[in-house]
Coordinates of C-alpha atoms and ligand atoms in Angstrom, one line a residue:
X1 CA 0.0 0.0 0.0
X2 CA 2.8 2.4 1.0
X3 CA 4.8 1.6 -2.1
X4 CA 1.7 2.3 -4.1
X5 CA 1.1 5.6 -2.5
X6 CA 4.8 6.6 -3.0
X7 CA 4.5 5.6 -6.6
X8 CA 1.4 7.5 -7.2
X9 CA 2.8 10.6 -5.5
X10 CA 5.9 10.2 -7.7
X11 CA 3.6 9.9 -10.8
X12 CA 1.7 13.0 -9.8
X13 CA 4.9 14.9 -9.2
X14 CA 6.2 13.8 -12.6
X15 CA 3.0 14.8 -14.2
X16 CA 3.2 18.3 -12.6
X17 CA 6.8 18.6 -13.7
X18 CA 5.7 17.6 -17.2
X19 CA 3.0 20.2 -17.1
X20 CA 5.3 22.9 -15.9
X21 CA 7.8 21.8 -18.6
X22 CA 5.2 21.9 -21.3
X23 CA 4.0 25.3 -20.0
X24 CA 7.6 26.5 -19.9
X25 CA 8.1 25.9 -23.6
X26 CA 4.7 26.8 -24.8
X27 CA 3.8 30.4 -25.5
X28 CA 1.4 32.3 -23.2
X29 CA -1.8 32.8 -25.2
X30 CA -3.1 36.3 -25.2
X31 CA -6.6 36.9 -26.6
X32 CA -7.4 40.4 -27.9
X33 CA -11.1 41.2 -27.9
X34 CA -11.2 44.6 -29.4
X35 CA -13.2 46.6 -31.9
X36 CA -11.6 46.4 -35.3
X37 CA -14.6 47.8 -37.2
X38 CA -17.0 50.6 -36.4
X39 CA -16.7 53.9 -34.7
X40 CA -14.1 52.6 -32.2
X41 CA -11.9 50.7 -34.8
X42 CA -8.9 53.0 -34.5
X43 CA -9.0 52.7 -30.7
X44 CA -8.8 48.9 -30.9
X45 CA -5.9 49.0 -33.4
X46 CA -4.0 51.4 -31.2
X47 CA -4.4 49.2 -28.2
X48 CA -3.2 46.2 -30.0
X49 CA -0.2 48.1 -31.4
X50 CA 0.7 49.5 -28.0
X51 CA 0.6 46.0 -26.4
X52 CA 2.7 44.4 -29.1
X53 CA 5.2 47.3 -29.0
X54 CA 6.0 46.6 -25.3
X55 CA 6.3 42.8 -26.0
X56 CA 8.6 43.5 -28.9
X57 CA 10.8 45.8 -26.8
X58 CA 11.2 42.9 -24.4
X59 CA 12.4 40.6 -27.2
X60 CA 9.1 39.0 -27.7
X61 CA 9.0 37.4 -24.3
X62 CA 7.3 38.2 -20.9
X63 CA 8.5 36.4 -17.8
X64 CA 10.6 34.2 -20.0
X65 CA 7.7 33.0 -22.2
X66 CA 6.9 33.7 -25.8
X67 CA 3.6 35.4 -26.5
X68 CA 1.0 34.0 -29.0
X69 CA -1.8 36.3 -30.1
X70 CA -5.4 35.5 -30.9
X71 CA -8.0 38.1 -31.8
X72 CA -11.7 38.7 -32.2
X73 CA -13.4 41.8 -33.5
X74 CA -16.1 42.6 -31.0
X75 CA -17.6 45.3 -33.2
X76 CA -18.5 47.3 -30.0
X77 CA -21.6 45.1 -30.0
X78 CA -22.8 44.1 -26.5
X79 CA -25.4 41.6 -27.9
X80 CA -22.5 39.5 -29.4
X81 CA -20.1 40.0 -26.5
X82 CA -20.7 36.7 -24.6
X83 CA -20.3 34.6 -27.8
X84 CA -17.3 36.5 -28.8
X85 CA -15.5 36.2 -25.5
X86 CA -16.2 32.5 -25.4
X87 CA -14.4 32.1 -28.7
X88 CA -11.3 33.2 -26.9
X89 CA -11.9 31.4 -23.6
X90 CA -13.4 28.1 -24.9
X91 CA -12.3 27.7 -28.5
X92 CA -8.8 29.2 -28.3
X93 CA -8.2 28.5 -24.7
X94 CA -6.4 31.7 -24.0
X95 CA -4.5 32.4 -20.8
X96 CA -5.2 36.1 -20.7
X97 CA -8.0 38.2 -22.2
X98 CA -7.1 41.8 -23.2
X99 CA -10.2 43.8 -24.0
X100 CA -12.1 45.9 -24.7
X101 CA -13.0 49.5 -25.6
X102 CA -16.8 49.6 -25.2
X103 CA -18.1 49.5 -21.6
X104 CA -21.2 47.4 -22.5
X105 CA -19.0 44.8 -24.2
X106 CA -16.5 44.9 -21.4
X107 CA -19.1 44.2 -18.7
X108 CA -20.0 40.9 -20.5
X109 CA -16.3 40.1 -20.8
X110 CA -15.8 40.7 -17.1
X111 CA -18.7 38.4 -16.2
X112 CA -17.3 35.6 -18.4
X113 CA -13.7 36.2 -17.0
X114 CA -15.0 35.9 -13.5
X115 CA -17.1 32.8 -14.2
X116 CA -14.2 31.0 -15.9
X117 CA -11.5 32.6 -13.7
X118 CA -9.6 33.7 -16.8
X119 CA -7.2 36.6 -16.4
X120 CA -8.6 39.8 -17.8
X121 CA -6.7 43.1 -18.5
X122 CA -9.0 45.9 -19.5
X123 CA -7.1 48.3 -21.8
X124 CA -9.8 51.0 -22.1
X125 CA -13.5 50.4 -21.2
X126 CA -14.2 52.6 -18.2
X127 CA -17.4 50.8 -16.9
X128 CA -17.3 51.7 -13.2
X129 CA -18.7 48.3 -12.2
X130 CA -15.7 46.4 -13.4
X131 CA -13.6 47.9 -10.6
X132 CA -16.7 48.4 -8.4
X133 CA -19.2 45.6 -7.6
X134 CA -17.7 43.2 -10.2
X135 CA -14.1 43.7 -9.0
X136 CA -12.0 40.5 -8.8
X137 CA -8.5 39.3 -8.2
X138 CA -8.2 38.1 -11.8
X139 CA -9.3 41.5 -13.3
X140 CA -7.0 44.6 -13.7
X141 CA -7.6 47.7 -15.7
X142 CA -4.7 49.6 -17.4
X143 CA -6.9 52.6 -18.4
X144 CA -9.3 54.5 -16.2
X145 CA -12.8 54.4 -14.8
X146 CA -15.5 56.5 -16.5
X147 CA -15.9 58.4 -13.3
X148 CA -12.2 59.4 -13.2
X149 CA -11.7 61.8 -16.1
X150 CA -15.2 63.0 -15.9
X151 CA -14.9 64.0 -12.3
X152 CA -11.7 65.9 -13.0
X153 CA -13.5 67.9 -15.8
X154 CA -16.4 68.7 -13.5
X155 CA -14.0 70.2 -11.0
X156 CA -12.2 72.3 -13.6
X157 CA -15.5 73.4 -15.2
X158 CA -16.9 74.6 -11.8
X159 CA -13.7 76.0 -10.2
X160 CA -11.9 77.3 -13.3
X161 CA -8.2 76.6 -14.0
X162 CA -5.5 79.3 -14.6
X163 CA -7.1 81.9 -16.9
X164 CA -10.2 79.8 -17.4
X165 CA -13.1 81.0 -15.3
X166 CA -15.5 78.6 -13.5
X167 CA -19.0 78.1 -15.0
X168 CA -22.4 77.9 -13.4
X169 CA -24.7 76.3 -16.0
X170 CA -23.9 73.2 -18.0
X171 CA -25.6 70.9 -20.5
X172 CA -24.3 67.4 -21.1
X173 CA -24.5 65.4 -24.3
X174 CA -23.5 61.8 -25.0
X175 CA -24.4 58.3 -26.3
X176 CA -26.9 56.5 -24.3
X177 CA -24.9 53.6 -22.8
X178 CA -22.8 52.9 -19.7
X179 CA -19.7 54.9 -20.6
X180 CA -21.8 58.0 -21.6
X181 CA -24.1 57.9 -18.6
X182 CA -21.3 57.2 -16.1
X183 CA -19.1 60.0 -17.6
X184 CA -22.0 62.4 -17.3
X185 CA -22.6 61.3 -13.7
X186 CA -18.9 61.8 -12.7
X187 CA -18.9 65.3 -14.3
X188 CA -22.2 66.3 -12.6
X189 CA -21.0 65.1 -9.2
X190 CA -17.9 67.4 -9.3
X191 CA -19.6 70.2 -11.2
X192 CA -22.4 70.5 -8.7
X193 CA -20.1 70.0 -5.7
X194 CA -18.2 73.0 -7.0
X195 CA -21.4 75.1 -7.1
X196 CA -22.5 74.6 -10.7
X197 CA -25.8 73.1 -12.0
X198 CA -26.3 70.7 -14.9
X199 CA -29.6 71.9 -16.4
X200 CA -30.1 69.2 -19.1
X201 CA -28.7 65.8 -20.1
X202 CA -29.0 65.2 -23.9
X203 CA -28.3 61.8 -25.5
X204 CA -28.7 59.7 -28.6
X205 CA -28.2 55.9 -29.2
X206 CA -24.7 54.6 -29.7
X207 CA -23.0 54.9 -32.2
X208 CA -25.4 57.5 -33.8
X209 CA -24.1 60.8 -35.2
X210 CA -27.4 62.6 -35.8
X211 CA -26.5 65.6 -33.7
X212 CA -28.4 68.4 -35.4
X213 CA -31.6 68.5 -33.2
X214 CA -29.6 68.3 -30.1
X215 CA -27.3 71.1 -31.1
X216 CA -30.4 73.2 -31.8
X217 CA -31.5 72.5 -28.3
X218 CA -28.1 73.6 -26.8
X219 CA -28.3 76.8 -28.8
X220 CA -31.7 77.5 -27.4
X221 CA -30.7 76.8 -23.8
X222 CA -27.5 78.8 -23.9
X223 CA -25.5 77.1 -21.1
X224 CA -22.1 78.5 -20.0
X225 CA -20.4 75.2 -21.0
X226 CA -21.3 71.9 -22.7
X227 CA -19.8 68.6 -21.5
X228 CA -19.7 65.8 -24.1
X229 CA -18.6 62.2 -24.0
X230 CA -17.9 60.8 -27.5
X231 CA -14.9 59.0 -28.8
X232 CA -13.4 57.7 -32.1
X233 CA -15.3 58.4 -35.3
X234 CA -18.3 59.8 -33.4
X235 CA -16.0 62.3 -31.6
X236 CA -14.6 63.5 -34.9
X237 CA -18.1 64.1 -36.2
X238 CA -19.5 65.7 -33.1
X239 CA -16.6 68.2 -32.6
X240 CA -16.9 69.2 -36.3
X241 CA -20.7 69.6 -36.1
X242 CA -20.4 71.6 -32.9
X243 CA -17.9 74.0 -34.6
X244 CA -20.0 74.2 -37.8
X245 CA -23.0 75.6 -35.9
X246 CA -20.6 78.3 -34.5
X247 CA -21.6 77.3 -30.9
X248 CA -17.9 76.9 -30.0
X249 CA -17.4 80.7 -30.3
X250 CA -19.7 81.4 -27.3
X251 CA -20.1 78.1 -25.4
X252 CA -16.9 76.1 -24.6
X253 CA -17.1 72.4 -25.4
X254 CA -15.5 70.4 -22.6
X255 CA -15.1 66.7 -22.2
X256 CA -13.0 63.8 -21.1
X257 CA -9.9 63.6 -23.3
X258 CA -11.5 60.9 -25.5
X259 CA -13.2 63.8 -27.3
X260 CA -9.9 64.9 -28.9
X261 CA -7.6 61.9 -28.5
X262 CA -6.5 60.1 -31.7
X263 CA -8.9 62.4 -33.6
X264 CA -7.2 65.8 -33.9
X265 CA -5.9 65.3 -37.5
X266 CA -9.5 64.5 -38.6
X267 CA -11.1 67.3 -36.6
X268 CA -8.8 69.9 -37.9
X269 CA -9.6 73.5 -37.0
X270 CA -12.8 72.5 -35.2
X271 CA -10.9 71.1 -32.2
X272 CA -8.2 73.7 -31.9
X273 CA -8.0 75.2 -28.3
X274 CA -10.4 72.7 -26.8
X275 CA -9.8 71.8 -23.2
X276 CA -10.2 68.2 -22.0
X277 CA -9.1 66.1 -19.0
X278 CA -7.3 62.8 -19.2
X279 CA -4.6 60.6 -17.7
X280 CA -2.3 61.3 -20.7
X281 CA -1.1 64.2 -22.8
X282 CA 0.9 63.8 -26.0
X283 CA 3.7 66.2 -25.1
X284 CA 4.5 65.1 -21.5
X285 CA 8.2 65.9 -21.6
X286 CA 9.6 62.9 -19.7
X287 CA 12.3 60.5 -20.9
X288 CA 9.7 57.7 -20.6
X289 CA 7.1 59.4 -22.8
X290 CA 9.6 60.6 -25.3
X291 CA 11.2 57.2 -25.7
X292 CA 7.7 55.6 -26.0
X293 CA 6.5 58.0 -28.7
X294 CA 9.7 57.6 -30.6
X295 CA 9.6 53.8 -30.5
X296 CA 5.9 53.8 -31.5
X297 CA 6.4 56.3 -34.4
X298 CA 9.4 54.2 -35.7
X299 CA 7.5 50.9 -35.5
X300 CA 4.1 52.0 -36.8
X301 CA 4.8 55.2 -38.8
X302 CA 2.1 57.0 -36.9
X303 CA 1.7 59.0 -33.7
X304 CA 0.8 57.2 -30.4
X305 CA -2.3 58.3 -28.5
X306 CA -3.9 57.4 -25.1
X307 CA -5.2 54.1 -26.4
X308 CA -1.7 53.1 -27.5
X309 CA -0.5 54.0 -24.0
X310 CA -3.2 51.9 -22.4
X311 CA -2.3 48.9 -24.6
X312 CA 1.4 49.3 -23.8
X313 CA 0.6 49.5 -20.1
X314 CA -1.6 46.4 -20.3
X315 CA 1.4 44.5 -21.5
X316 CA 3.5 46.0 -18.7
X317 CA 1.0 44.8 -16.1
X318 CA 1.0 41.3 -17.6
X319 CA 4.8 41.4 -17.7
X320 CA 4.9 42.2 -13.9
X321 CA 2.7 39.2 -13.2
X322 CA 4.6 36.8 -15.4
X323 CA 8.0 37.9 -14.2
X324 CA 6.9 37.4 -10.5
X325 CA 6.2 33.8 -11.2
X326 CA 8.9 33.2 -13.8
X327 CA 6.2 32.5 -16.4
X328 CA 4.5 29.8 -14.3
X329 CA 0.8 30.5 -14.8
X330 CA -0.2 27.8 -12.2
X331 CA 1.1 30.2 -9.5
X332 CA -2.1 32.1 -9.7
X333 CA -2.2 34.0 -6.5
X334 CA 1.4 35.3 -6.8
X335 CA 0.6 36.2 -10.4
X336 CA -2.5 38.2 -9.8
X337 CA -1.1 39.9 -6.7
X338 CA 1.9 41.0 -8.7
X339 CA -0.4 42.4 -11.3
X340 CA -2.2 44.4 -8.6
X341 CA 0.9 45.6 -6.8
X342 CA 2.9 46.8 -9.7
X343 CA 4.1 50.4 -10.1
X344 CA 3.6 50.9 -13.8
X345 CA 6.4 53.0 -15.4
X346 CA 3.9 54.4 -17.9
X347 CA 4.4 57.0 -20.6
X348 CA 1.6 58.9 -18.8
X349 CA 3.8 58.9 -15.6
X350 CA 4.2 56.3 -12.9
X351 CA 1.0 54.9 -11.5
X352 CA -0.2 52.3 -9.0
X353 CA -3.3 50.0 -9.1
X354 CA -6.0 50.2 -6.4
X355 CA -7.2 47.2 -4.5
X356 CA -10.2 47.2 -6.9
X357 CA -7.8 46.9 -9.9
X358 CA -8.0 50.5 -11.3
X359 CA -5.1 52.9 -11.9
X360 CA -4.6 55.6 -9.3
X361 CA -3.3 58.4 -11.5
X362 CA -2.9 62.1 -12.2
X363 CA -5.5 63.6 -14.5
X364 CA -4.1 66.3 -16.7
X365 CA -5.9 69.3 -18.2
X366 CA -4.9 69.4 -21.8
X367 CA -5.4 71.8 -24.7
X368 CA -5.7 70.8 -28.3
X369 CA -2.9 72.4 -30.4
X370 CA -2.1 71.2 -33.9
X371 CA -2.2 67.5 -33.8
X372 CA -1.3 67.3 -30.1
X373 CA -3.2 67.4 -26.8
X374 CA -0.8 69.5 -24.8
X375 CA -0.6 69.5 -21.1
X376 CA -1.8 72.6 -19.3
X377 CA -1.4 71.3 -15.8
X378 CA -2.6 68.6 -13.4
X379 CA -6.3 68.9 -12.9
X380 CA -6.4 66.3 -10.0
X381 CA -3.3 64.6 -8.6
X382 CA -3.3 60.8 -7.9
X383 CA -7.0 60.5 -8.4
X384 CA -8.4 57.1 -7.2
X385 CA -11.8 55.9 -8.4
X386 CA -14.1 55.5 -5.3
X387 CA -14.6 51.8 -6.2
X388 CA -18.1 51.9 -4.9
X389 CA -19.4 48.4 -4.2
X390 CA -16.0 46.6 -4.5
X391 CA -15.3 44.2 -1.7
X392 CA -11.6 43.3 -2.3
Ligands
PHB401 C1 -16.2 53.1 -23.0 O1 -17.2 52.6 -23.6 O2 -16.0 52.8 -21.8 C2 -15.3 54.0 -23.7 C3 -15.2 54.0 -25.0 C4 -14.3 54.8 -25.7 C5 -13.6 55.7 -25.0 C6 -13.6 55.8 -23.6 C7 -14.5 54.9 -22.9 O3 -12.7 56.5 -25.6

């Protein structure tokens, strides 16, 4: 009996060693679930490029393991999200999910990641719940919560900043889905705390661009400022339409930086001088940001934006986890705690990750000048999402 037990223990040990060996040689499978079509297509591509750039800079390996990529176009379509994420989890058997841009799609991804205990790094989508009630050890975000950049803009809009005066009356406008409504909520919280009043919330279905009737309404109401959440192709159209009505001459258009990030070339004169708040600015003059932008431009023959930074930092977070366990994915607790405890040396500036899994980071006030969002100052230092409802 004892010999049998010894033998079976030996067999089990050999089996484990074999597993570790197989794992040691095999690549880590990373599954990108991102929008490659639709209004957010450029954001998805930038995230993938940023992620791959960091891996390439490490010689193609993280924690001693090669990286193999899988990808699914999520089309920013929540109704297809569960099927799409299961292609990566069940069909491709990925070790790590990286996605996505759209908050509604990301919420379905987070649910699937929790249920299957698959590692998930969110490289954009700000859905507050992901690092709120849905927070989990296996989920980390390299980007922001919708509340974060919105709250900073609400504070600036109410209190003023430098030569900018504070405002009293605001109208908000956005797409009617989680990111838009949470962004408006974060803005309103800070703006009203600072003594302002949001007099009207306007919205339209995602990813619609029929802005005319809503712009007419803004012109009739004459607020001091307008706060808008749009991004990607929709942001290009909105900012151009806003300027075409002439409204930008009398009513400043504010927003989280998504309104002008990765879009300035297409927006042209319409966006010049716009003030936005975000955790990144193109011209942050640090060795880290300068080296990153140079490397990105050399590799892709295009200029990096905030989405490229978030992809790059998603890879840095994964690298921290894999290095801590020397590539051994079976050491789950050590891996996920290293991913939460990392200090990310980001092009945006160094940042930490909260217990809930969200970056604690400076939010800059930026001004659109030429093709860059230039830093004006720090709107809120080391801003942490309140992580309402997270029990980690
Ligand atoms: C989101 O859906 O959370 C979202 C999408 C695009 C952005 C920012 C947030 O640029």
